[in-house]
XYZ file of C-alpha atoms in Angstrom:
743
model
C -39.468 -5.088 -15.233
C -36.151 -3.407 -14.051
C -34.135 -1.644 -17.019
C -31.356 -4.057 -16.415
C -33.259 -7.028 -16.704
C -34.677 -5.835 -19.860
C -30.967 -5.487 -20.850
C -30.086 -9.108 -20.334
C -29.212 -8.588 -16.608
C -29.786 -11.761 -14.576
C -30.119 -10.054 -11.470
C -33.663 -10.250 -10.353
C -34.460 -13.124 -11.923
C -35.976 -15.903 -10.206
C -33.483 -18.610 -11.547
C -33.383 -22.446 -10.161
C -30.392 -23.619 -8.135
C -27.377 -24.259 -10.657
C -26.041 -27.140 -8.115
C -29.794 -28.572 -7.832
C -29.114 -31.232 -10.275
C -26.170 -32.266 -8.581
C -27.745 -32.748 -5.353
C -30.561 -34.715 -6.408
C -28.781 -37.101 -8.535
C -26.125 -37.757 -5.887
C -23.294 -36.012 -8.032
C -22.712 -33.440 -5.472
C -19.844 -34.827 -2.806
C -20.299 -33.747 0.425
C -17.130 -33.762 2.935
C -17.985 -37.408 4.100
C -18.088 -38.575 0.714
C -14.223 -38.025 -0.100
C -12.578 -41.273 0.178
C -8.741 -40.943 -0.603
C -6.758 -44.036 -0.992
C -5.836 -45.735 2.532
C -8.562 -44.049 4.129
C -9.432 -45.480 7.644
C -12.194 -44.594 10.116
C -12.312 -42.608 13.529
C -14.978 -42.813 16.060
C -15.074 -40.391 19.273
C -15.511 -41.829 22.778
C -17.288 -38.962 24.701
C -17.686 -38.532 28.428
C -20.865 -39.729 30.197
C -20.210 -37.378 32.969
C -20.469 -33.600 32.953
C -17.875 -32.536 35.503
C -14.712 -34.531 36.754
C -11.773 -36.755 35.103
C -11.333 -39.663 33.180
C -9.542 -42.081 35.685
C -9.233 -45.196 33.466
C -9.937 -46.344 29.910
C -9.470 -49.967 28.842
C -6.995 -49.620 26.164
C -6.094 -53.211 25.848
C -9.683 -54.323 25.136
C -10.061 -51.880 22.591
C -6.754 -52.189 20.639
C -7.341 -55.999 20.938
C -10.124 -55.617 18.424
C -9.031 -56.885 15.182
C -9.792 -53.540 13.273
C -8.459 -51.389 15.494
C -5.471 -49.372 14.470
C -4.939 -46.831 17.337
C -6.667 -45.356 20.014
C -5.863 -41.753 20.737
C -6.140 -40.289 24.430
C -4.265 -37.454 26.154
C -1.680 -39.633 26.781
C -0.402 -40.177 23.294
C -2.301 -37.461 21.148
C -0.057 -35.536 18.760
C 1.293 -32.305 20.606
C -0.252 -29.225 19.482
C 1.828 -26.044 18.605
C -0.680 -23.821 20.414
C -2.806 -24.699 23.406
C -6.513 -25.011 22.658
C -7.512 -23.078 25.305
C -5.635 -19.884 23.684
C -8.099 -17.579 22.066
C -6.021 -16.146 19.250
C -9.064 -13.853 17.904
C -12.258 -12.568 19.292
C -14.214 -15.335 17.877
C -12.181 -18.078 18.721
C -13.564 -20.580 21.295
C -11.735 -23.033 23.753
C -11.648 -26.450 22.451
C -11.560 -29.854 24.273
C -8.836 -31.711 22.187
C -7.470 -34.451 24.414
C -4.804 -32.082 26.331
C -5.383 -33.804 29.552
C -8.020 -36.097 31.276
C -10.426 -33.485 32.794
C -14.062 -33.654 31.926
C -15.840 -30.034 31.539
C -19.204 -31.364 30.072
C -21.131 -34.361 29.174
C -20.475 -35.506 25.704
C -17.011 -34.164 25.628
C -14.851 -36.307 23.492
C -12.271 -38.376 25.991
C -10.726 -40.625 23.331
C -10.796 -41.589 19.621
C -10.537 -45.105 18.218
C -9.111 -45.473 14.503
C -9.875 -48.507 12.600
C -10.326 -50.000 9.218
C -13.811 -49.741 9.303
C -16.235 -47.331 10.772
C -18.032 -50.566 12.674
C -14.526 -51.600 14.079
C -14.082 -48.290 15.123
C -17.310 -47.967 16.905
C -17.026 -51.338 18.701
C -13.508 -50.383 19.882
C -14.763 -47.179 21.360
C -17.332 -48.970 23.182
C -14.855 -51.377 24.384
C -12.827 -48.484 26.248
C -15.544 -48.474 29.222
C -14.360 -45.403 30.948
C -14.035 -44.957 34.667
C -14.254 -41.361 36.300
C -13.571 -39.227 39.435
C -16.740 -37.308 39.234
C -18.177 -34.062 40.839
C -21.684 -32.858 40.891
C -22.176 -30.588 38.200
C -23.769 -27.181 37.938
C -26.396 -27.275 35.312
C -29.445 -24.848 35.633
C -29.685 -21.086 34.500
C -28.116 -18.931 36.941
C -27.228 -21.766 39.377
C -23.478 -20.915 38.938
C -23.779 -17.565 40.329
C -24.303 -14.510 38.132
C -22.082 -11.758 36.884
C -21.758 -9.137 34.238
C -19.423 -10.143 31.161
C -17.412 -7.978 29.321
C -19.294 -7.841 26.055
C -22.043 -10.267 24.455
C -22.699 -11.758 21.109
C -20.029 -10.824 18.705
C -18.456 -8.454 20.926
C -21.406 -5.938 21.248
C -21.730 -3.721 24.806
C -23.051 -5.347 27.581
C -25.437 -2.488 28.288
C -26.687 0.240 26.182
C -29.671 2.482 26.374
C -30.757 6.204 26.488
C -32.912 8.640 28.650
C -34.328 8.154 32.082
C -36.114 4.687 32.758
C -37.510 5.815 36.108
C -38.995 9.312 34.803
C -40.458 7.151 31.642
C -42.384 4.634 34.091
C -43.492 7.204 36.147
C -44.958 9.426 33.014
C -46.659 5.879 31.642
C -50.262 5.297 32.045
C -49.881 1.729 31.504
C -47.012 -0.474 32.466
C -45.938 -4.100 32.093
C -43.332 -6.030 33.544
C -42.881 -9.904 32.531
C -40.290 -12.454 32.512
C -39.735 -14.790 29.695
C -37.727 -17.826 29.280
C -36.331 -19.613 26.106
C -34.814 -22.978 26.201
C -31.551 -24.221 24.848
C -31.470 -25.080 21.420
C -28.791 -27.313 19.909
C -27.174 -27.245 16.526
C -28.606 -30.201 14.308
C -27.774 -29.527 10.733
C -28.564 -32.369 8.119
C -25.013 -32.978 7.574
C -23.319 -33.491 10.929
C -19.783 -32.282 11.592
C -16.968 -34.494 9.919
C -13.390 -34.462 8.746
C -11.450 -36.154 6.143
C -8.165 -35.303 6.847
C -4.774 -36.227 5.043
C -1.113 -35.465 5.808
C 1.725 -35.232 3.250
C 4.761 -34.516 5.321
C 3.974 -30.892 7.030
C 1.282 -30.432 4.257
C -2.515 -30.854 5.266
C -5.646 -31.462 2.926
C -8.934 -31.144 5.079
C -12.541 -32.006 3.701
C -14.745 -30.469 6.052
C -17.987 -28.714 6.377
C -17.191 -25.241 6.934
C -18.499 -21.797 6.501
C -15.535 -19.864 6.944
C -12.268 -21.706 5.145
C -9.666 -19.287 5.309
C -10.623 -18.497 9.249
C -10.193 -22.241 9.442
C -7.119 -22.488 7.734
C -5.443 -19.888 10.014
C -6.472 -21.369 13.135
C -5.094 -24.867 11.955
C -2.034 -23.372 11.119
C -1.635 -22.138 14.711
C -2.668 -25.464 16.051
C -0.073 -27.622 14.021
C 2.720 -24.945 13.884
C 2.871 -24.961 9.881
C 2.339 -21.955 7.556
C -1.379 -21.229 6.289
C -0.013 -21.900 2.867
C 0.658 -25.506 3.590
C -3.148 -26.067 4.353
C -5.748 -26.491 2.067
C -9.542 -26.515 3.356
C -12.001 -27.817 0.998
C -15.798 -27.673 1.127
C -17.729 -27.785 -1.960
C -21.040 -28.661 -0.737
C -22.241 -27.758 2.872
C -25.339 -29.503 4.281
C -26.441 -26.478 6.577
C -24.276 -24.648 9.186
C -26.256 -22.109 11.006
C -23.542 -20.772 12.976
C -22.086 -24.185 13.944
C -19.509 -24.635 11.271
C -18.356 -21.047 11.441
C -15.620 -21.925 13.461
C -13.517 -25.125 13.918
C -15.142 -27.703 16.184
C -13.324 -30.477 18.408
C -14.404 -33.476 16.000
C -12.713 -31.535 13.026
C -9.484 -31.321 14.726
C -9.436 -34.492 16.573
C -9.657 -36.020 13.004
C -6.604 -34.447 11.927
C -4.773 -35.052 15.085
C -5.723 -38.945 14.378
C -4.417 -38.719 10.688
C -1.113 -37.434 12.218
C -1.084 -40.076 14.763
C -1.545 -42.992 12.579
C 0.006 -41.544 9.194
C -3.274 -42.451 7.244
C -5.908 -40.550 6.022
C -8.787 -40.316 8.653
C -12.662 -39.837 8.403
C -14.369 -38.768 11.402
C -18.253 -38.093 11.485
C -19.913 -37.131 14.362
C -23.224 -39.391 15.288
C -26.094 -37.482 15.885
C -26.389 -37.784 19.709
C -22.433 -36.333 19.506
C -24.007 -33.010 18.012
C -25.455 -32.400 21.625
C -22.287 -30.910 23.335
C -19.195 -30.619 21.421
C -20.431 -28.186 18.576
C -22.271 -25.428 20.159
C -25.892 -24.606 21.154
C -28.117 -21.609 21.699
C -28.034 -20.702 25.328
C -31.210 -20.635 27.277
C -32.177 -17.282 28.357
C -34.412 -15.411 31.029
C -35.516 -12.250 30.008
C -37.283 -9.643 32.138
C -39.126 -6.833 29.893
C -40.473 -3.644 31.640
C -42.474 -1.508 29.475
C -44.254 1.835 30.207
C -46.706 3.829 27.526
C -49.140 6.566 27.629
C -52.947 5.938 27.032
C -52.472 6.150 23.218
C -49.997 3.854 23.023
C -46.607 6.156 22.948
C -43.857 4.171 24.624
C -42.321 6.152 27.538
C -39.747 3.450 28.601
C -38.474 0.236 27.357
C -36.412 -2.089 29.475
C -34.876 -5.382 28.633
C -32.814 -7.544 30.965
C -31.223 -10.753 29.722
C -29.614 -13.623 31.939
C -27.901 -16.254 29.562
C -25.762 -19.261 30.176
C -22.352 -19.989 29.208
C -19.857 -22.889 29.827
C -17.415 -23.060 33.035
C -14.542 -22.731 30.810
C -15.146 -20.369 27.948
C -17.495 -17.249 27.131
C -20.103 -16.626 24.984
C -23.317 -14.778 25.932
C -26.463 -14.603 23.808
C -27.056 -11.018 23.168
C -31.057 -10.888 23.456
C -31.168 -7.228 24.336
C -30.011 -5.841 20.649
C -33.630 -6.224 19.341
C -34.627 -3.600 22.011
C -31.891 -1.372 21.006
C -32.716 -1.012 17.297
C -36.695 -1.763 16.798
C -38.751 0.631 18.720
C -38.897 4.373 19.480
C -39.185 5.141 23.144
C -37.519 8.376 24.911
C -36.201 5.965 27.592
C -34.617 2.733 26.724
C -32.320 0.527 28.820
C -30.613 -2.899 27.753
C -28.545 -5.155 30.040
C -27.019 -8.698 29.909
C -25.706 -10.954 32.846
C -24.299 -14.407 32.564
C -23.889 -17.503 34.396
C -21.805 -20.534 34.103
C -22.646 -24.136 33.965
C -20.952 -27.642 33.423
C -21.759 -27.533 29.484
C -20.394 -27.371 26.225
C -19.972 -23.487 25.074
C -22.770 -21.818 23.423
C -21.862 -20.215 20.205
C -23.482 -18.586 17.273
C -26.888 -19.868 16.144
C -28.899 -18.473 13.541
C -30.103 -14.874 14.690
C -28.120 -15.080 17.604
C -29.711 -12.890 20.085
C -32.074 -11.446 18.027
C -33.915 -14.838 17.769
C -34.326 -15.230 21.377
C -34.788 -11.593 22.295
C -37.455 -11.020 19.428
C -39.822 -13.456 21.041
C -39.637 -11.585 24.461
C -40.169 -8.308 23.120
C -42.778 -9.172 20.708
C -44.649 -10.692 23.304
C -44.079 -8.037 25.717
C -45.559 -5.639 23.095
C -48.777 -7.778 22.993
C -49.244 -7.731 26.709
C -48.735 -3.848 26.714
C -51.433 -3.709 23.626
C -53.744 -5.713 25.735
C -53.246 -3.611 28.758
C -53.999 -0.326 26.668
C -56.715 -2.202 24.591
C -54.901 -1.032 21.451
C -54.614 -3.523 18.301
C -50.906 -4.870 18.371
C -50.398 -3.819 15.081
C -51.720 -0.049 15.725
C -49.202 -0.248 18.808
C -46.227 -1.101 16.686
C -47.191 1.446 14.094
C -47.569 4.187 16.908
C -43.800 3.372 18.407
C -42.363 3.195 14.621
C -38.664 4.152 14.830
C -37.716 6.821 12.142
C -34.385 6.806 13.258
C -32.272 4.305 15.456
C -33.621 4.842 18.954
C -30.540 4.913 20.950
C -27.796 6.250 18.422
C -30.331 8.679 16.597
C -28.628 7.653 13.096
C -31.167 7.557 10.289
C -31.575 4.272 8.759
C -29.597 3.702 5.430
C -33.406 2.483 4.092
C -36.382 0.965 6.031
C -39.388 -0.327 4.185
C -41.090 -1.668 7.427
C -44.321 0.122 7.140
C -44.582 -1.268 3.662
C -44.053 -4.981 5.284
C -46.761 -4.294 8.099
C -49.083 -3.136 5.409
C -48.616 -5.757 2.855
C -48.428 -8.695 5.443
C -51.448 -7.354 6.917
C -53.349 -7.166 3.826
C -52.650 -10.472 2.307
C -53.323 -12.158 6.064
C -56.443 -10.676 6.728
C -55.367 -9.209 9.943
C -58.272 -6.479 9.830
C -60.792 -9.174 10.426
C -59.024 -9.948 13.821
C -61.217 -9.816 16.648
C -59.577 -8.296 19.918
C -60.616 -10.432 22.492
C -59.122 -13.932 22.928
C -60.929 -17.165 22.321
C -63.192 -15.579 19.978
C -62.686 -17.755 17.035
C -63.189 -21.443 16.186
C -62.974 -23.654 13.248
C -65.678 -26.078 12.272
C -64.005 -28.694 14.230
C -64.230 -26.437 17.454
C -60.725 -26.076 17.664
C -59.705 -22.642 18.957
C -58.091 -20.247 16.332
C -55.559 -17.454 17.240
C -54.053 -14.640 15.418
C -50.834 -12.996 16.171
C -48.289 -11.032 14.711
C -44.500 -9.932 15.068
C -41.771 -7.639 13.758
C -38.810 -9.227 12.131
C -35.418 -7.167 12.113
C -31.711 -8.192 11.890
C -28.712 -5.910 11.237
C -27.460 -5.636 7.545
C -23.826 -6.386 7.768
C -20.735 -7.452 5.542
C -17.258 -8.436 5.863
C -14.148 -8.154 4.046
C -13.991 -10.560 0.784
C -12.039 -11.289 -2.222
C -12.800 -12.941 -5.656
C -10.873 -13.262 -8.946
C -12.496 -12.996 -12.267
C -11.064 -14.127 -15.605
C -11.984 -13.564 -18.998
C -11.064 -16.208 -21.702
C -10.549 -15.698 -25.352
C -13.501 -18.052 -26.062
C -15.852 -15.325 -24.576
C -16.559 -17.436 -21.430
C -15.456 -16.241 -17.783
C -14.249 -17.607 -14.484
C -14.979 -16.548 -11.025
C -13.159 -17.888 -8.112
C -14.006 -16.977 -4.305
C -13.318 -19.275 -1.441
C -17.117 -18.902 -0.458
C -19.408 -21.406 0.791
C -22.980 -22.553 -0.155
C -24.609 -23.973 2.898
C -28.002 -24.012 1.040
C -28.851 -20.160 0.834
C -28.020 -20.404 -2.894
C -24.615 -19.256 -3.322
C -23.753 -21.439 -6.194
C -26.576 -19.236 -8.146
C -26.562 -16.025 -6.879
C -22.802 -15.198 -7.408
C -22.962 -16.347 -10.765
C -25.808 -14.117 -11.281
C -24.033 -11.168 -10.058
C -20.831 -12.092 -11.981
C -22.800 -12.395 -15.066
C -24.498 -8.923 -14.588
C -20.832 -7.533 -13.850
C -19.272 -8.992 -16.983
C -22.187 -8.606 -19.255
C -22.347 -12.156 -20.052
C -25.120 -14.788 -20.249
C -25.061 -17.037 -17.260
C -24.207 -20.185 -19.072
C -20.702 -18.340 -19.975
C -19.877 -18.105 -16.520
C -18.211 -20.699 -14.381
C -17.967 -20.456 -10.909
C -15.319 -21.908 -8.271
C -16.121 -21.876 -4.674
C -15.540 -23.856 -1.628
C -11.620 -24.239 -1.510
C -9.194 -22.314 0.794
C -6.821 -22.417 -2.308
C -9.156 -19.461 -3.579
C -9.342 -16.077 -2.762
C -10.556 -15.125 0.674
C -14.479 -15.304 0.125
C -14.900 -14.293 3.903
C -17.481 -15.875 6.290
C -20.967 -17.192 5.396
C -22.738 -16.139 8.618
C -24.340 -13.192 10.021
C -26.503 -13.003 6.862
C -23.375 -11.416 5.413
C -22.318 -13.949 2.770
C -24.023 -12.700 -0.344
C -23.150 -9.169 0.670
C -19.711 -10.035 1.299
C -18.736 -12.336 -1.663
C -21.303 -10.938 -3.897
C -19.565 -7.564 -3.854
C -15.969 -8.979 -4.170
C -17.421 -10.883 -7.257
C -18.726 -7.595 -8.649
C -15.745 -5.933 -8.028
C -13.546 -8.429 -9.727
C -15.984 -8.241 -12.649
C -15.706 -4.509 -12.974
C -12.021 -4.760 -12.533
C -11.291 -7.227 -15.355
C -13.835 -5.578 -17.640
C -11.741 -2.385 -17.023
C -8.461 -4.646 -17.937
C -10.219 -5.582 -21.215
C -11.381 -1.910 -22.054
C -7.683 -0.778 -21.409
C -6.763 -3.275 -24.104
C -9.476 -2.033 -26.705
C -9.533 1.571 -26.153
C -5.660 2.040 -26.519
C -5.210 -0.134 -29.551
C -5.677 1.946 -32.794
C -7.034 -1.248 -34.480
C -9.985 -1.613 -32.162
C -13.645 0.199 -32.969
C -13.162 1.379 -29.421
C -9.963 3.185 -29.404
C -9.861 6.457 -27.866
C -13.191 5.845 -26.029
C -11.508 5.373 -22.696
C -12.236 3.251 -20.090
C -15.425 4.917 -18.805
C -16.482 5.250 -22.423
C -17.617 1.695 -22.886
C -20.154 -0.695 -21.548
C -20.140 -4.310 -21.489
C -22.925 -6.451 -22.756
C -23.665 -9.901 -24.327
C -19.918 -10.619 -24.372
C -18.921 -7.630 -26.395
C -17.632 -4.012 -25.296
C -19.543 -1.239 -26.949
C -19.095 2.354 -26.957
C -21.428 4.702 -24.945
C -21.420 7.356 -27.757
C -21.877 5.125 -30.386
C -23.292 1.248 -29.277
C -23.076 0.186 -33.017
C -19.229 0.399 -32.569
C -18.258 -2.891 -30.485
C -16.054 -5.602 -30.345
C -16.203 -9.093 -28.710
C -14.307 -9.951 -26.017
C -12.279 -12.730 -27.636
C -11.228 -10.453 -30.781
C -9.836 -8.126 -28.237
C -7.703 -10.788 -26.474
C -6.878 -12.397 -29.774
C -5.537 -9.092 -30.975
C -3.650 -8.266 -28.054
C -2.091 -11.917 -28.264
C -3.406 -12.781 -24.805
C -5.316 -16.199 -23.934
C -7.150 -14.290 -21.034
C -7.235 -11.473 -18.695
C -7.787 -11.755 -14.965
C -8.315 -9.272 -11.906
C -9.217 -9.294 -8.438
C -11.801 -7.574 -6.474
C -12.486 -6.849 -2.907
C -15.824 -6.496 -1.001
C -16.059 -3.145 0.929
C -16.281 -4.963 4.141
C -17.954 -2.177 6.775
C -18.530 0.717 4.548
C -17.644 4.113 5.952
C -21.451 4.943 5.829
C -22.093 2.715 8.663
C -20.741 5.537 10.974
C -23.612 7.670 9.425
C -26.640 5.352 8.973
C -28.072 2.365 10.969
C -28.601 -0.619 8.950
C -31.080 -3.304 9.186
C -33.410 -5.585 7.200
C -36.908 -5.518 8.376
C -40.099 -7.644 8.507
C -43.619 -8.410 9.692
C -44.797 -11.814 10.471
C -48.448 -12.895 10.772
C -49.291 -16.159 12.118
C -52.583 -18.356 12.505
C -52.686 -21.032 15.003
C -55.062 -23.666 15.987
C -55.453 -25.181 19.547
C -57.279 -28.168 20.840
C -59.407 -26.766 23.917
C -59.076 -30.088 25.585
C -55.733 -31.536 24.879
C -53.804 -28.275 24.381
C -52.271 -29.412 21.211
C -51.330 -26.365 19.013
C -50.670 -26.480 15.412
C -49.811 -23.410 13.494
C -51.998 -23.468 9.946
C -50.619 -20.380 8.169
C -47.754 -18.115 8.262
C -47.487 -14.867 6.238
C -44.138 -12.758 6.210
C -43.633 -9.589 4.569
C -39.721 -8.567 4.406
C -37.854 -5.896 3.148
C -34.014 -6.575 2.610
C -32.604 -4.219 -0.082
C -32.055 -5.455 -3.580
C -32.981 -9.208 -4.306
C -30.720 -10.875 -6.430
C -32.843 -14.045 -6.895
C -36.354 -13.799 -5.432
C -36.701 -17.896 -5.761
C -33.921 -18.323 -3.160
C -34.867 -15.231 -1.221
C -38.186 -16.954 -0.524
C -36.515 -20.321 0.287
C -34.450 -18.323 2.794
C -37.556 -16.370 4.430
C -39.511 -19.749 4.684
C -36.480 -21.646 6.291
C -36.145 -19.058 8.842
C -40.151 -18.891 9.598
C -39.812 -22.581 9.783
C -36.800 -22.307 12.653
C -39.212 -19.509 14.319
C -42.010 -22.419 14.459
C -39.361 -24.528 15.988
C -38.219 -22.141 18.925
C -41.965 -21.455 19.496
C -43.202 -24.708 19.924
C -40.540 -27.691 19.411
C -36.889 -27.266 20.407
C -35.812 -27.881 24.019
C -32.883 -29.684 25.197
C -33.633 -31.472 28.469
C -30.792 -32.116 30.729
C -30.872 -34.516 33.629
C -29.694 -32.373 36.604
C -27.812 -35.248 38.261
C -25.621 -36.113 35.479
C -25.490 -33.018 33.364
C -26.491 -35.312 30.326
C -28.824 -34.309 27.639
C -31.609 -36.935 27.789
C -33.193 -36.042 24.384
C -29.997 -36.161 22.357
C -31.670 -37.417 19.211
C -33.950 -36.278 16.772
C -36.939 -38.570 18.154
C -36.966 -36.723 21.436
C -35.411 -33.226 20.456
C -38.300 -32.199 18.337
C -37.873 -30.261 14.961
C -40.680 -29.567 12.628
C -41.873 -31.497 9.839
C -43.878 -30.356 6.533
C -46.832 -31.532 8.297
C -46.563 -28.853 11.190
C -46.980 -26.067 8.644
C -49.440 -26.543 6.059
C -49.281 -22.691 4.624
C -46.495 -20.535 4.557
C -46.432 -17.417 2.128
C -43.699 -14.822 1.645
C -43.604 -11.296 0.227
C -40.883 -9.375 -1.070
C -41.604 -5.697 -0.214
C -39.365 -3.362 -2.705
C -36.738 -1.552 -0.960
C -33.463 0.309 -2.320
C -30.553 1.024 -0.350
C -27.720 3.015 -1.723
C -25.774 3.167 1.362
C -25.426 -0.489 2.666
C -22.889 -1.742 -0.176
C -22.187 -1.199 -3.832
C -24.962 -3.781 -4.671
C -27.659 -2.566 -1.985
C -27.867 -6.050 -0.757
C -28.722 -6.843 2.882
C -28.867 -10.286 4.273
C -31.921 -12.537 4.147
C -31.116 -15.834 6.016
C -31.612 -15.034 9.732
C -34.556 -12.340 9.070
C -37.299 -14.670 8.925
C -36.651 -16.385 12.546
C -36.918 -12.874 14.159
C -40.556 -11.999 14.847
C -42.041 -15.409 13.724
C -41.540 -17.083 17.244
C -43.346 -14.119 18.861
C -46.104 -13.864 16.487
C -46.807 -17.620 17.130
C -46.604 -16.929 21.019
C -48.970 -14.028 20.327
C -51.297 -16.227 18.430
C -51.598 -18.804 21.162
C -52.469 -16.236 23.422
C -55.258 -14.923 21.230
C -56.617 -18.527 20.775
C -56.581 -19.461 24.519
C -56.144 -16.365 26.598
C -53.208 -17.980 28.475
C -50.117 -16.236 28.034
C -47.261 -18.639 28.072
C -43.936 -16.987 29.063
C -41.778 -20.114 28.937
C -40.901 -20.943 25.391
C -41.159 -23.357 23.745
C -45.033 -23.470 24.371
C -46.169 -27.044 25.047
C -49.506 -28.103 25.925
C -48.899 -28.931 29.468
C -48.306 -24.946 30.106
C -51.650 -24.307 28.343
C -53.622 -26.759 30.617
C -52.179 -25.824 34.013
């Protein structure tokens, strides 16, 4: 057991979720559970065409419904202080907020009906019976022309590389060129997007599922022309976000506009089919990999070209080539991206944006190269292990990927894998295949703040506008606080999920714990320093003269380092000073200066077993083993949960999720969870995660790396490789469905 755990630290303990009892008993109140006095309900009417304009809405029929209060259209929508097409920051998206009758994509909101009940609002929206002037939409990837965007993902360069690709390929003994396609995936967290909006003069209170409360507050201030301090955004519980709730979407703001129009508190909740369009998705991609290697498996060239799709009116491009920039050593690397436009809703960040789609292509291509060279896939990856970041040459702040490969392979039994495909069957005659993939995700963090208060009764309050969307922030932030304060966990109260609290940053990009956690740690250190100042400058204290650095905090007491028996309770220090409490703020470091020197990534290895019916082509993943290294682990139980969730999403990417468009209308024909397939428990009988020890002194003061998105990278590629090993059929169009195995 680590030293700090033996002395009472809660960091590293596999504690259960503090918010668990509230969630299972129904005490947790999500945004749609909020019911202010006088609440009315809003329902969006959405477009059934993808391009054109609305020419008629039957307002008379809708307004005649006995429960309908108002119908909001572009003709009467409250004016906005700023155009929703204006991008006031690099990560802002253009929003369709009833500013005109133009239709940009199928499923776009074209009106909002407000009524006394949800049923009346739904019926009123149906009565609008819209008519359109429609144009033929552009839907397919690449059909709207191809161009080079200014940047991809979160502002990454469109192209990057090193060395001479032509020379690298010329020096190769084996070459592989293959094109892989990934389907569009649509955001479908368990909790749909919603808003409960209430105006009090020019003050707005908004309950909405949000991954970034302060970012939401700032954008709303711009739209409605009021100071940010007049806006309170609340989200105590968040039923999944995965990027879709990192930024405001039309349903949230339309609810606020409806509340302004009617002068009543308004609840607007999207229906499941309305999640397909207005709230973002992962773009489909077409990726071409070009690999060259010597006979012993050493890469001589690695090329990765990506074509992704954005909307006709905004820019966001899936950065699939990022994986190839960071993962494998090669003297020549070239990564390029192109984009195309279509009449669809704008794609946005979706769990492991770029890395998820890119890794399935890279890992599949590595296996194709291993086949060409007759080398074991794991041996090929070890042969091209990057000791430094390949393009920049920066050393890694830490990298325990070799341990991930080794521990995962041992647990899985990889050494028993036959080289040839179709060599294993189970007792029922099903083909069995084993595959593997490498996982990687950048270890980032953002700026965040927290406030810590120590009270005279020896308890503490930690406040930060962080969010818990299932990753365990309610628990891990309290653990970090308790460790920094020297208190037991039951003496620490945590307040999060309210924009009136200090800015907790964004719960996204696997940065949440690093961002808000380091802010909480800094606040805890700052308030302990204040307490130490009171004690060490007071002649009546046994700590007098020890100096701030001469005391330590443990079990609700400050003690001298040179004589631990001379100690004093927090409450006694405050009582003698005549203070009911002391408080201090702390800030997370944001991007550390060491990032200029070191490359910072989390890594892992995923091993997959699949079984395939040789007659029907039906694929089942029967076993996943993932071994991951992500710096200091605050709570192993919750980290395993995050890895498992990511691996399940990797399975979903590999075998299930695929949004199908009607090319004539532009509508998504499977906009429901019956036809848009996602995994259920029966789809994965066995999943196992291994936490590989890794210490990182550079990434941030706590040594924490993100874990939420790491599990999805590597998993889809491992499953695709396992399907090839089972069947001998290389499917390059993801998801892998039975029809592609039977052709």
